[in-house]
Structures are given as structure tokens and as C-alpha cells.
């Protein structure tokens, strides 16, 4: 399988030419983005490299409008669940580095249940399984057992309804097994598309194979997984090169499988045990990072964008306005970390989070800022995945589905976890937003289902 879709010479040429891009090219690109037209590679590169404050202000303005037009004010909530930190790879930026002298652990199924119970009590319905790569300590059968354990758990307030999986690149056969287990999205970050940098930060282990890692999404698609999520770790290589690589990867998947990334994550390099962040010369400052997020939103308007608790409270607030549509909340980045936090035990995370607020605090602030925290997993359960989801998004019809489901799950969250004050706040938000549902039949059904949830007559309704 060829990885020629990441052409280093071509990307470098685009970026070099973009340094001299004229105002007319940039203005035309921004006009196209505002009108919902697809941007050319040279236009994206020019937007990334512009230093003109008026151009950047317009990039931000259009990104916000695109996000609002396609996603409305919904923010999908999720949390990571770390199940194993055994790893055979030696990655210079990660505390799971096999060379680090640290005690390793893997959750047993009772411990998985403990973690999931804590996460469910936060209100989460969507989790992302995270694990290091070690076929003896963390084989695919162990991951499958974790998924089954999570889906088998039932609580008074429902259950975890979607399990996404972020594990190492694997075989088509293993991707078929993940598909059969009912995963949501398969997530894998390329870390960096710049092969020389990739080779320099991956010292040993299966992950050192650039081509094997890069073509994992092709194998996932061939294994039947049509919802895949990509990303890079900004701070390893030139961030503009990595952004172009990410977009070319998305384009490759669209051409070959008729659907690109379902989500794109934008993590920035953070301090971690066993690494010195000053050893990395390509760290991305806040202003550059905000511009990159906004340009990605212009380039792939229909792709979900994920931001983790690596970012600070203030940065997360800012980037929500520029394209982010999914947030983690109350996260732990350690194996067994939720239980340890509850017991106030010392932790050793994969990386140190910046936004340490509770899930409740984050959800409440989102509402105060005019957003709708959504716990919806309806598309996954209704079979609206892959190109079926994208066709709805590109036709503008996805809002008729997403807004009602967001409101129903927010009502469910309020009734299950909120106090009287929170429920009143939520009620006002829901009643206001129901008026924005264009389809009269769906609007009436949403009102009916919300009332059923409030009365306790049922739950888990979705459109």
C-alpha cells in the first residue's frame, strides 16, 4: 500500500510559494470559504502562512460562521478511558515510552467497571479507549473484552452508548474485529506527517514504521470501519507542514473511500514524565495555534474537530469560537486515573492536562456561553456513519437530526445529574432552542420526548 499521498516535495513547494502569496489570492480564498466552496491546496497554504492581521481576523470570522452554520451551537462531550500503559514503542514525547523506568499497569475488568461507573456518574455517554502498544500485555482480545465490558454495563441513568477506540495501527483482521465489537470511531494520530521528524522522535518499536502507521486508516476502511479520526501532535515538526499533510491525508481517504476523517483532533505537545519539552524546537504558540484551527475549519468544514484538556481553560473557550465541535471534560490521562482521583491517590498521567475543571463545571460554563452540551450518540446507533453522515452534513440536513438529539440528551443529563437550579437553567435553554428546529414534525416529537424525559416516562429517545 503506497503512502505517496503525502508528497514532501509538493508540500514544501506549496509552503514556500505561500510565503509570497498576494492579497488577491488570499482574499479570493476567503471569499470561497465564506461561500462554502472547496479551497485549493495553494489557497490553504496561503491562509496558513499569512501574517496580515486583517486577513487573520477574517479567517477567524469566517471559521466562526462556518462552525455555526454547520454545527450550530452544539458541543459534543466525551472522556478518554486509559486501560493500559504497557508499550513497546520508544516515542520521545510520551511518558509511555518503553525506555522510561516506570511502573506499568493494565486494568482488569472489575477495574474497567469502576472507571466506567465514575465516568457515567459524570454524565458521559461517549468514551474513547486509550492504550499503549504491547501485543503480549495488551492484545486485541483484551481491547475487545474492554469494549464488551463497557457495553454490557447498565446503570439507573442509562449506559455508555458509544465507545471510540484510540489504539496503535494494526491489521485489517483486527480492524474487522473492532468493527464487529461495535466501536464508534477508530482514532489514530499520525503525530507528524514529516517523515524525517517522524523517524527522529520514534526511536524504536512498531510505531517507528512511518508507512505502516500512515496507512492504518486504509486498513481500517478495508476492515469495515467507515468512521475514522485523524490528527497530528502539533509541536513535533513544522506545524504548517503537518496541517497540509493532515488535509492531504483527508483528501486521500475521500478519493479512495468516499469519506474522509469523521473527526480531526488538534493536540499540542505537552510536558510528560521522562521528556524535556525544551528538546522540541517546533512548539506552537497560542496565536499560531488558533490560526491553524481556524484554517482547518475553513478547509474541511464538515469534519468534527476535537480539543482535549491538554489546552487551558482560556484557550478552549477561544477555540470553541473558531471551529471546535467536540470537547473532553473531567479527563484523566492515566490508567485507573478516575478511581485514583476519587481516592486522592498520586497519579502518573500520559501527559499533564491544563484544564482540570470538573465535567459539571465545563458543562455549566458551556451553557452560560450559549452552547448546547450534547451527549448524543444517535448517528452511530442509527447507522448514520461514514459517507451517509457526510452526505447529510454536506446537504445541510444534519442539523435537523443533531439539534433535537442534543436537546434530548441535555434534558436527560439535567434530570439525571443536575440540581433544581441546573434543571431550570437547562429548561430555559431547551425551550429556546426547540424553536430553531425547522421541521415541524421533528419539533413536535422533540417537545414530546423532552416532556417524557422530564416526567421519567422514558429515556434514550433519538431522531
CSV table of C-alpha atoms in Angstrom, one decimal:
chain,number,residue,atom,x,y,z
A,1,UNK,CA,0.0,0.0,0.0
A,2,UNK,CA,1.5,3.3,-1.1
A,3,UNK,CA,1.9,6.3,1.2
A,4,UNK,CA,2.7,8.6,-1.8
A,5,UNK,CA,-0.3,10.8,-1.0
A,6,UNK,CA,2.0,12.6,1.4
A,7,UNK,CA,4.4,14.2,-1.1
A,8,UNK,CA,7.0,16.1,0.9
A,9,UNK,CA,8.4,17.9,-2.1
A,10,UNK,CA,4.9,19.1,-3.1
A,11,UNK,CA,4.0,20.3,0.4
A,12,UNK,CA,7.3,22.1,0.8
A,13,UNK,CA,6.8,23.8,-2.6
A,14,UNK,CA,3.3,24.9,-1.6
A,15,UNK,CA,4.5,26.4,1.7
A,16,UNK,CA,7.5,28.1,0.0
A,17,UNK,CA,5.3,29.7,-2.6
A,18,UNK,CA,2.7,30.7,0.0
A,19,UNK,CA,5.3,33.0,1.6
A,20,UNK,CA,4.8,35.3,-1.4
A,21,UNK,CA,1.1,34.9,-1.8
A,22,UNK,CA,-0.6,38.1,-2.9
A,23,UNK,CA,-3.6,39.8,-1.3
A,24,UNK,CA,-5.8,38.9,-4.2
A,25,UNK,CA,-5.2,35.2,-3.8
A,26,UNK,CA,-5.9,35.3,0.0
A,27,UNK,CA,-9.0,37.5,-0.4
A,28,UNK,CA,-10.3,35.1,-3.1
A,29,UNK,CA,-9.7,32.1,-0.9
A,30,UNK,CA,-11.6,33.7,2.0
A,31,UNK,CA,-14.5,34.6,-0.3
A,32,UNK,CA,-14.6,31.0,-1.5
A,33,UNK,CA,-14.5,29.7,2.1
A,34,UNK,CA,-17.3,32.1,3.1
A,35,UNK,CA,-19.4,30.8,0.2
A,36,UNK,CA,-18.8,27.2,1.1
A,37,UNK,CA,-16.6,26.4,-1.8
A,38,UNK,CA,-13.7,24.0,-1.6
A,39,UNK,CA,-10.3,25.5,-1.2
A,40,UNK,CA,-7.3,24.6,-3.3
A,41,UNK,CA,-4.1,23.4,-1.7
A,42,UNK,CA,-2.2,26.7,-2.5
A,43,UNK,CA,-5.1,28.7,-1.0
A,44,UNK,CA,-4.9,26.7,2.2
A,45,UNK,CA,-1.2,27.2,2.4
A,46,UNK,CA,-1.5,30.9,1.8
A,47,UNK,CA,-4.0,31.2,4.6
A,48,UNK,CA,-1.8,29.3,7.0
A,49,UNK,CA,1.2,31.5,6.3
A,50,UNK,CA,-0.4,34.9,6.2
A,51,UNK,CA,0.8,37.3,8.9
A,52,UNK,CA,-1.6,40.1,7.8
A,53,UNK,CA,-3.8,40.9,10.8
A,54,UNK,CA,-6.8,41.8,8.7
A,55,UNK,CA,-6.6,38.5,6.9
A,56,UNK,CA,-6.3,36.6,10.1
A,57,UNK,CA,-9.2,38.5,11.6
A,58,UNK,CA,-11.3,37.5,8.6
A,59,UNK,CA,-10.1,33.8,8.8
A,60,UNK,CA,-11.4,33.8,12.4
A,61,UNK,CA,-14.7,35.5,11.5
A,62,UNK,CA,-15.4,33.0,8.6
A,63,UNK,CA,-14.4,30.0,10.7
A,64,UNK,CA,-16.9,31.0,13.4
A,65,UNK,CA,-19.6,31.4,10.8
A,66,UNK,CA,-18.9,28.1,9.2
A,67,UNK,CA,-18.9,26.3,12.6
A,68,UNK,CA,-22.2,28.0,13.5
A,69,UNK,CA,-23.8,27.2,10.1
A,70,UNK,CA,-22.9,23.5,10.1
A,71,UNK,CA,-22.8,22.6,13.8
A,72,UNK,CA,-24.9,25.3,15.3
A,73,UNK,CA,-24.0,25.8,19.0
A,74,UNK,CA,-23.8,22.1,19.9
A,75,UNK,CA,-20.6,20.8,21.6
A,76,UNK,CA,-20.3,17.0,21.8
A,77,UNK,CA,-18.9,15.8,25.1
A,78,UNK,CA,-16.7,12.8,25.7
A,79,UNK,CA,-13.9,11.5,28.0
A,80,UNK,CA,-10.9,9.3,27.5
A,81,UNK,CA,-10.5,5.9,29.3
A,82,UNK,CA,-7.0,4.7,29.7
A,83,UNK,CA,-6.9,0.9,30.1
A,84,UNK,CA,-3.2,0.0,29.7
A,85,UNK,CA,0.2,1.8,29.6
A,86,UNK,CA,2.3,-1.2,28.6
A,87,UNK,CA,4.1,-0.1,25.5
A,88,UNK,CA,6.9,-1.4,23.3
A,89,UNK,CA,7.5,1.8,21.5
A,90,UNK,CA,10.1,4.4,22.3
A,91,UNK,CA,8.5,7.7,21.4
A,92,UNK,CA,10.4,10.8,22.6
A,93,UNK,CA,7.3,12.8,23.5
A,94,UNK,CA,5.3,10.2,25.5
A,95,UNK,CA,5.5,9.0,29.1
A,96,UNK,CA,4.5,5.6,27.9
A,97,UNK,CA,8.0,5.4,26.3
A,98,UNK,CA,9.3,1.9,26.8
A,99,UNK,CA,12.6,3.3,27.9
A,100,UNK,CA,11.0,5.1,30.9
A,101,UNK,CA,11.6,3.4,34.2
A,102,UNK,CA,8.0,3.5,35.5
A,103,UNK,CA,5.6,1.0,36.9
A,104,UNK,CA,3.1,-0.2,34.2
A,105,UNK,CA,-0.4,-1.3,34.7
A,106,UNK,CA,-3.4,-2.7,32.9
A,107,UNK,CA,-7.0,-2.6,34.1
A,108,UNK,CA,-8.8,-5.8,35.0
A,109,UNK,CA,-12.4,-5.9,34.0
A,110,UNK,CA,-13.6,-5.1,37.5
A,111,UNK,CA,-11.3,-2.0,37.4
A,112,UNK,CA,-12.7,-1.1,33.9
A,113,UNK,CA,-16.2,-1.2,35.5
A,114,UNK,CA,-15.0,1.0,38.3
A,115,UNK,CA,-13.7,3.6,35.9
A,116,UNK,CA,-16.8,3.4,33.7
A,117,UNK,CA,-19.1,3.8,36.7
A,118,UNK,CA,-17.3,7.0,37.7
A,119,UNK,CA,-17.4,8.3,34.1
A,120,UNK,CA,-21.1,7.5,33.8
A,121,UNK,CA,-21.8,9.4,37.1
A,122,UNK,CA,-20.2,12.4,35.4
A,123,UNK,CA,-22.9,12.1,32.7
A,124,UNK,CA,-20.7,10.8,30.0
A,125,UNK,CA,-22.2,8.5,27.3
A,126,UNK,CA,-19.3,8.6,24.9
A,127,UNK,CA,-15.8,7.2,25.8
A,128,UNK,CA,-12.5,6.9,23.9
A,129,UNK,CA,-10.4,3.8,24.9
A,130,UNK,CA,-6.7,4.6,25.0
A,131,UNK,CA,-3.9,2.2,25.4
A,132,UNK,CA,-0.2,1.7,24.7
A,133,UNK,CA,1.1,-0.8,22.1
A,134,UNK,CA,2.1,-4.1,23.5
A,135,UNK,CA,0.7,-7.3,21.9
A,136,UNK,CA,1.6,-9.5,24.9
A,137,UNK,CA,0.2,-7.3,27.7
A,138,UNK,CA,-2.5,-5.5,25.7
A,139,UNK,CA,-3.5,-7.8,22.7
A,140,UNK,CA,-6.6,-7.0,20.6
A,141,UNK,CA,-8.6,-9.6,22.5
A,142,UNK,CA,-8.1,-7.5,25.7
A,143,UNK,CA,-9.3,-4.4,23.9
A,144,UNK,CA,-12.3,-6.3,22.7
A,145,UNK,CA,-13.0,-7.6,26.2
A,146,UNK,CA,-12.9,-4.0,27.5
A,147,UNK,CA,-15.4,-2.9,24.8
A,148,UNK,CA,-17.8,-5.7,25.7
A,149,UNK,CA,-17.5,-5.0,29.4
A,150,UNK,CA,-18.3,-1.3,28.8
A,151,UNK,CA,-21.3,-2.0,26.6
A,152,UNK,CA,-22.6,-4.7,28.9
A,153,UNK,CA,-22.8,-2.2,31.9
A,154,UNK,CA,-26.3,-0.8,32.6
A,155,UNK,CA,-26.9,1.9,35.1
A,156,UNK,CA,-30.0,3.5,36.6
A,157,UNK,CA,-29.3,6.5,34.4
A,158,UNK,CA,-28.6,4.6,31.2
A,159,UNK,CA,-25.3,3.3,29.8
A,160,UNK,CA,-22.2,4.2,27.8
A,161,UNK,CA,-23.6,4.3,24.3
A,162,UNK,CA,-20.5,4.8,22.1
A,163,UNK,CA,-17.0,3.5,22.6
A,164,UNK,CA,-14.4,5.1,20.3
A,165,UNK,CA,-11.0,3.4,20.2
A,166,UNK,CA,-7.6,5.1,20.0
A,167,UNK,CA,-5.1,2.2,19.8
A,168,UNK,CA,-2.0,1.6,17.7
A,169,UNK,CA,-2.0,0.9,14.0
A,170,UNK,CA,-3.0,-2.7,13.4
A,171,UNK,CA,-4.1,-5.3,10.8
A,172,UNK,CA,-7.2,-5.4,8.6
A,173,UNK,CA,-8.2,-8.6,10.6
A,174,UNK,CA,-8.0,-6.7,13.9
A,175,UNK,CA,-10.0,-3.7,12.4
A,176,UNK,CA,-12.7,-6.2,11.4
A,177,UNK,CA,-12.8,-7.4,15.0
A,178,UNK,CA,-13.2,-3.8,16.3
A,179,UNK,CA,-16.0,-3.2,13.8
A,180,UNK,CA,-17.8,-6.4,14.9
A,181,UNK,CA,-17.4,-5.2,18.5
A,182,UNK,CA,-19.5,-2.1,17.7
A,183,UNK,CA,-16.9,0.6,18.1
A,184,UNK,CA,-17.8,4.2,17.2
A,185,UNK,CA,-14.8,5.9,15.6
A,186,UNK,CA,-11.3,4.5,15.2
A,187,UNK,CA,-8.9,7.3,16.1
A,188,UNK,CA,-5.2,7.4,15.3
A,189,UNK,CA,-2.9,10.4,15.2
A,190,UNK,CA,-0.1,10.4,12.7
A,191,UNK,CA,1.8,12.5,15.2
A,192,UNK,CA,3.7,14.2,12.3
A,193,UNK,CA,3.5,13.8,8.6
A,194,UNK,CA,7.1,15.0,8.2
A,195,UNK,CA,8.9,11.7,7.7
A,196,UNK,CA,12.4,12.9,8.8
A,197,UNK,CA,10.9,14.3,12.1
A,198,UNK,CA,8.7,11.2,12.5
A,199,UNK,CA,11.9,9.0,12.3
A,200,UNK,CA,13.8,11.2,14.8
A,201,UNK,CA,11.1,11.1,17.5
A,202,UNK,CA,10.2,7.4,17.2
A,203,UNK,CA,13.3,5.7,18.3
A,204,UNK,CA,12.2,2.0,18.3
A,205,UNK,CA,9.1,-0.2,18.2
A,206,UNK,CA,6.4,-1.0,15.6
A,207,UNK,CA,5.4,2.7,15.6
A,208,UNK,CA,8.7,3.7,14.1
A,209,UNK,CA,7.5,2.3,10.7
A,210,UNK,CA,6.2,5.6,9.1
A,211,UNK,CA,4.5,3.8,6.2
A,212,UNK,CA,2.7,1.2,8.4
A,213,UNK,CA,1.4,4.0,10.7
A,214,UNK,CA,0.4,6.3,7.8
A,215,UNK,CA,-1.7,3.6,6.0
A,216,UNK,CA,-3.5,2.4,9.1
A,217,UNK,CA,-6.7,4.3,8.1
A,218,UNK,CA,-6.7,2.5,4.7
A,219,UNK,CA,-6.6,-0.8,6.6
A,220,UNK,CA,-9.3,0.4,8.9
A,221,UNK,CA,-11.6,1.2,6.0
A,222,UNK,CA,-10.8,-2.1,4.4
A,223,UNK,CA,-11.7,-3.7,7.7
A,224,UNK,CA,-15.2,-2.1,7.5
A,225,UNK,CA,-14.6,0.9,9.8
A,226,UNK,CA,-16.0,3.9,7.9
A,227,UNK,CA,-15.7,6.4,10.8
A,228,UNK,CA,-12.1,7.2,11.3
A,229,UNK,CA,-10.5,10.1,13.2
A,230,UNK,CA,-7.1,11.6,12.5
A,231,UNK,CA,-4.8,14.2,14.0
A,232,UNK,CA,-1.2,15.4,14.5
A,233,UNK,CA,0.7,16.3,17.6
A,234,UNK,CA,1.5,20.0,17.0
A,235,UNK,CA,4.9,20.8,18.2
A,236,UNK,CA,6.9,17.9,16.7
A,237,UNK,CA,7.5,19.3,13.2
A,238,UNK,CA,6.7,22.5,11.3
A,239,UNK,CA,3.0,23.0,12.1
A,240,UNK,CA,2.2,24.2,8.7
A,241,UNK,CA,3.7,21.2,7.0
A,242,UNK,CA,1.7,18.9,9.4
A,243,UNK,CA,-1.5,20.8,8.7
A,244,UNK,CA,-1.1,20.4,5.0
A,245,UNK,CA,-0.2,16.7,5.5
A,246,UNK,CA,-3.4,16.2,7.6
A,247,UNK,CA,-5.5,17.8,4.9
A,248,UNK,CA,-3.9,15.7,2.1
A,249,UNK,CA,-4.5,12.6,4.1
A,250,UNK,CA,-8.1,13.5,4.5
A,251,UNK,CA,-8.3,14.1,0.7
A,252,UNK,CA,-6.8,10.7,0.0
A,253,UNK,CA,-9.4,9.0,2.1
A,254,UNK,CA,-12.2,10.9,0.4
A,255,UNK,CA,-11.0,10.0,-3.0
A,256,UNK,CA,-10.4,6.3,-2.2
A,257,UNK,CA,-13.3,5.5,0.2
A,258,UNK,CA,-15.7,8.4,-0.5
A,259,UNK,CA,-15.4,9.6,3.1
A,260,UNK,CA,-12.6,11.4,4.9
A,261,UNK,CA,-11.9,11.9,8.6
A,262,UNK,CA,-15.0,11.9,10.7
A,263,UNK,CA,-13.1,13.9,13.2
A,264,UNK,CA,-9.8,15.7,13.4
A,265,UNK,CA,-8.0,16.2,16.7
A,266,UNK,CA,-5.6,19.1,17.3
A,267,UNK,CA,-3.4,18.2,20.4
A,268,UNK,CA,-0.4,20.3,21.2
A,269,UNK,CA,2.7,18.9,22.7
A,270,UNK,CA,2.5,18.9,26.5
A,271,UNK,CA,5.1,18.2,29.2
A,272,UNK,CA,5.1,14.5,30.2
A,273,UNK,CA,7.1,12.3,32.5
A,274,UNK,CA,10.5,11.3,31.0
A,275,UNK,CA,10.7,14.0,28.4
A,276,UNK,CA,12.0,17.6,28.3
A,277,UNK,CA,9.8,19.9,26.3
A,278,UNK,CA,12.7,22.2,25.6
A,279,UNK,CA,14.1,19.5,23.4
A,280,UNK,CA,11.4,20.2,20.8
A,281,UNK,CA,12.1,23.3,18.6
A,282,UNK,CA,8.8,23.4,16.8
A,283,UNK,CA,6.5,24.3,19.8
A,284,UNK,CA,3.4,26.2,18.6
A,285,UNK,CA,2.4,29.5,20.2
A,286,UNK,CA,-1.2,30.3,21.0
A,287,UNK,CA,-1.7,32.8,18.1
A,288,UNK,CA,-0.3,30.4,15.5
A,289,UNK,CA,-2.4,27.5,17.0
A,290,UNK,CA,-5.6,29.5,16.9
A,291,UNK,CA,-4.9,30.4,13.2
A,292,UNK,CA,-4.3,26.7,12.4
A,293,UNK,CA,-7.5,25.6,14.0
A,294,UNK,CA,-9.5,28.2,12.1
A,295,UNK,CA,-7.9,27.4,8.7
A,296,UNK,CA,-8.6,23.7,9.3
A,297,UNK,CA,-12.2,24.6,9.8
A,298,UNK,CA,-12.2,26.5,6.5
A,299,UNK,CA,-10.6,23.7,4.7
A,300,UNK,CA,-12.7,20.8,6.0
A,301,UNK,CA,-16.0,22.5,7.1
A,302,UNK,CA,-17.9,19.3,7.6
A,303,UNK,CA,-15.4,17.4,9.7
A,304,UNK,CA,-15.8,17.3,13.5
A,305,UNK,CA,-12.9,19.0,15.4
A,306,UNK,CA,-11.8,17.7,18.8
A,307,UNK,CA,-10.0,19.6,21.6
A,308,UNK,CA,-8.7,17.8,24.7
A,309,UNK,CA,-7.8,19.0,28.2
A,310,UNK,CA,-4.2,19.5,27.0
A,311,UNK,CA,-5.4,23.1,26.4
A,312,UNK,CA,-6.0,25.6,29.1
A,313,UNK,CA,-9.5,26.8,30.1
A,314,UNK,CA,-9.0,30.2,28.2
A,315,UNK,CA,-7.6,28.5,25.1
A,316,UNK,CA,-10.5,26.1,25.0
A,317,UNK,CA,-13.0,29.0,25.2
A,318,UNK,CA,-11.3,30.8,22.3
A,319,UNK,CA,-11.1,27.8,20.0
A,320,UNK,CA,-14.8,26.9,20.6
A,321,UNK,CA,-15.5,30.0,18.6
A,322,UNK,CA,-13.1,29.0,15.7
A,323,UNK,CA,-14.2,25.6,14.8
A,324,UNK,CA,-14.0,23.1,17.7
A,325,UNK,CA,-17.1,20.9,17.9
A,326,UNK,CA,-16.1,18.2,20.5
A,327,UNK,CA,-14.6,18.6,24.0
A,328,UNK,CA,-13.3,16.2,26.6
A,329,UNK,CA,-14.4,17.1,30.1
A,330,UNK,CA,-13.2,15.9,33.6
A,331,UNK,CA,-10.5,13.9,31.9
A,332,UNK,CA,-7.8,11.7,33.3
A,333,UNK,CA,-4.9,10.6,31.2
A,334,UNK,CA,-3.8,7.8,33.4
A,335,UNK,CA,-4.6,4.1,33.6
A,336,UNK,CA,-7.1,3.8,36.5
A,337,UNK,CA,-6.9,7.6,36.9
A,338,UNK,CA,-10.6,8.3,37.7
A,339,UNK,CA,-10.6,5.9,40.6
A,340,UNK,CA,-7.2,7.3,41.8
A,341,UNK,CA,-8.6,10.8,41.6
A,342,UNK,CA,-11.6,9.8,43.6
A,343,UNK,CA,-9.4,8.1,46.2
A,344,UNK,CA,-7.0,11.1,46.1
A,345,UNK,CA,-4.0,8.9,45.2
A,346,UNK,CA,-0.9,10.1,43.4
A,347,UNK,CA,-1.2,9.9,39.6
A,348,UNK,CA,1.2,9.4,36.7
A,349,UNK,CA,-0.5,10.6,33.6
A,350,UNK,CA,0.5,10.1,30.0
A,351,UNK,CA,0.6,13.9,29.8
A,352,UNK,CA,-0.2,16.7,32.2
A,353,UNK,CA,-3.6,18.3,31.5
A,354,UNK,CA,-4.1,22.0,31.6
A,355,UNK,CA,-7.9,22.2,32.1
A,356,UNK,CA,-8.5,20.4,35.3
A,357,UNK,CA,-12.1,21.6,35.9
A,358,UNK,CA,-14.8,19.1,36.7
A,359,UNK,CA,-17.1,17.9,33.9
A,360,UNK,CA,-20.0,19.7,35.7
A,361,UNK,CA,-18.1,23.0,35.7
A,362,UNK,CA,-17.3,22.7,32.0
A,363,UNK,CA,-20.8,21.7,31.0
A,364,UNK,CA,-22.3,24.6,33.1
A,365,UNK,CA,-20.0,27.2,31.5
A,366,UNK,CA,-20.7,25.9,28.0
A,367,UNK,CA,-24.4,26.7,28.6
A,368,UNK,CA,-23.6,30.1,30.1
A,369,UNK,CA,-21.6,30.9,27.0
A,370,UNK,CA,-24.5,30.0,24.7
A,371,UNK,CA,-23.5,26.4,23.7
A,372,UNK,CA,-25.5,23.2,24.0
A,373,UNK,CA,-23.5,20.4,25.6
A,374,UNK,CA,-24.5,17.3,23.7
A,375,UNK,CA,-24.3,13.7,24.8
A,376,UNK,CA,-25.8,12.4,21.6
A,377,UNK,CA,-24.7,9.1,20.0
A,378,UNK,CA,-27.7,8.8,17.7
A,379,UNK,CA,-25.8,8.8,14.4
A,380,UNK,CA,-23.7,5.9,15.4
A,381,UNK,CA,-26.7,3.9,16.7
A,382,UNK,CA,-28.9,4.9,13.8
A,383,UNK,CA,-26.3,3.8,11.2
A,384,UNK,CA,-25.5,7.4,10.1
A,385,UNK,CA,-21.8,6.8,9.7
A,386,UNK,CA,-19.2,7.2,7.0
A,387,UNK,CA,-20.4,8.7,3.8
A,388,UNK,CA,-24.0,8.5,5.0
A,389,UNK,CA,-23.2,11.0,7.8
A,390,UNK,CA,-21.2,13.2,5.4
A,391,UNK,CA,-23.9,13.3,2.8
A,392,UNK,CA,-26.4,14.6,5.5
A,393,UNK,CA,-23.8,17.1,6.7
A,394,UNK,CA,-23.0,18.4,3.2
A,395,UNK,CA,-26.7,18.7,2.3
A,396,UNK,CA,-27.4,20.8,5.4
A,397,UNK,CA,-29.8,18.2,6.7
A,398,UNK,CA,-27.7,17.0,9.7
A,399,UNK,CA,-28.9,19.9,11.8
A,400,UNK,CA,-32.5,18.5,11.7
A,401,UNK,CA,-31.1,15.4,13.4
A,402,UNK,CA,-28.4,16.8,15.7
A,403,UNK,CA,-30.2,19.7,17.4
A,404,UNK,CA,-33.2,17.6,18.6
A,405,UNK,CA,-30.9,14.8,19.8
A,406,UNK,CA,-28.6,17.3,21.6
A,407,UNK,CA,-31.6,18.8,23.4
A,408,UNK,CA,-33.0,15.4,24.4
A,409,UNK,CA,-29.6,14.3,25.8
A,410,UNK,CA,-29.1,17.6,27.6
A,411,UNK,CA,-32.5,17.2,29.2
A,412,UNK,CA,-31.6,13.6,30.2
A,413,UNK,CA,-28.3,14.9,31.7
A,414,UNK,CA,-30.1,17.6,33.7
A,415,UNK,CA,-32.7,15.2,35.1
A,416,UNK,CA,-30.1,12.5,36.0
A,417,UNK,CA,-27.3,14.7,37.4
A,418,UNK,CA,-28.5,18.2,37.8
A,419,UNK,CA,-29.9,20.1,40.9
A,420,UNK,CA,-33.0,22.2,40.7
A,421,UNK,CA,-31.1,25.3,39.6
A,422,UNK,CA,-29.3,23.4,36.8
A,423,UNK,CA,-32.6,21.9,35.7
A,424,UNK,CA,-34.2,25.3,35.5
A,425,UNK,CA,-31.3,26.7,33.5
A,426,UNK,CA,-31.5,23.7,31.2
A,427,UNK,CA,-35.2,24.0,30.7
A,428,UNK,CA,-34.9,27.6,29.6
A,429,UNK,CA,-32.1,26.7,27.1
A,430,UNK,CA,-34.1,23.8,25.7
A,431,UNK,CA,-37.3,25.7,25.2
A,432,UNK,CA,-35.4,28.5,23.4
A,433,UNK,CA,-33.5,26.1,21.1
A,434,UNK,CA,-36.6,24.0,20.2
A,435,UNK,CA,-37.9,27.0,18.4
A,436,UNK,CA,-34.9,26.7,16.0
A,437,UNK,CA,-35.9,23.2,14.8
A,438,UNK,CA,-37.2,23.8,11.3
A,439,UNK,CA,-39.1,20.6,10.7
A,440,UNK,CA,-42.5,20.9,12.4
A,441,UNK,CA,-42.9,17.1,12.8
A,442,UNK,CA,-39.4,16.8,14.4
A,443,UNK,CA,-40.0,19.8,16.6
A,444,UNK,CA,-43.2,18.4,18.0
A,445,UNK,CA,-41.6,15.0,18.5
A,446,UNK,CA,-38.7,16.7,20.3
A,447,UNK,CA,-41.1,18.5,22.6
A,448,UNK,CA,-43.0,15.3,23.3
A,449,UNK,CA,-39.8,13.3,24.1
A,450,UNK,CA,-38.4,16.1,26.3
A,451,UNK,CA,-41.5,16.0,28.4
A,452,UNK,CA,-41.3,12.3,28.7
A,453,UNK,CA,-37.8,12.5,29.9
A,454,UNK,CA,-38.8,15.2,32.5
A,455,UNK,CA,-41.7,13.0,33.7
A,456,UNK,CA,-39.5,9.9,33.9
A,457,UNK,CA,-41.6,8.1,31.4
A,458,UNK,CA,-38.7,7.0,29.3
A,459,UNK,CA,-35.2,7.9,28.1
A,460,UNK,CA,-32.8,7.3,25.2
A,461,UNK,CA,-35.1,8.8,22.5
A,462,UNK,CA,-33.4,9.9,19.4
A,463,UNK,CA,-34.1,11.2,15.9
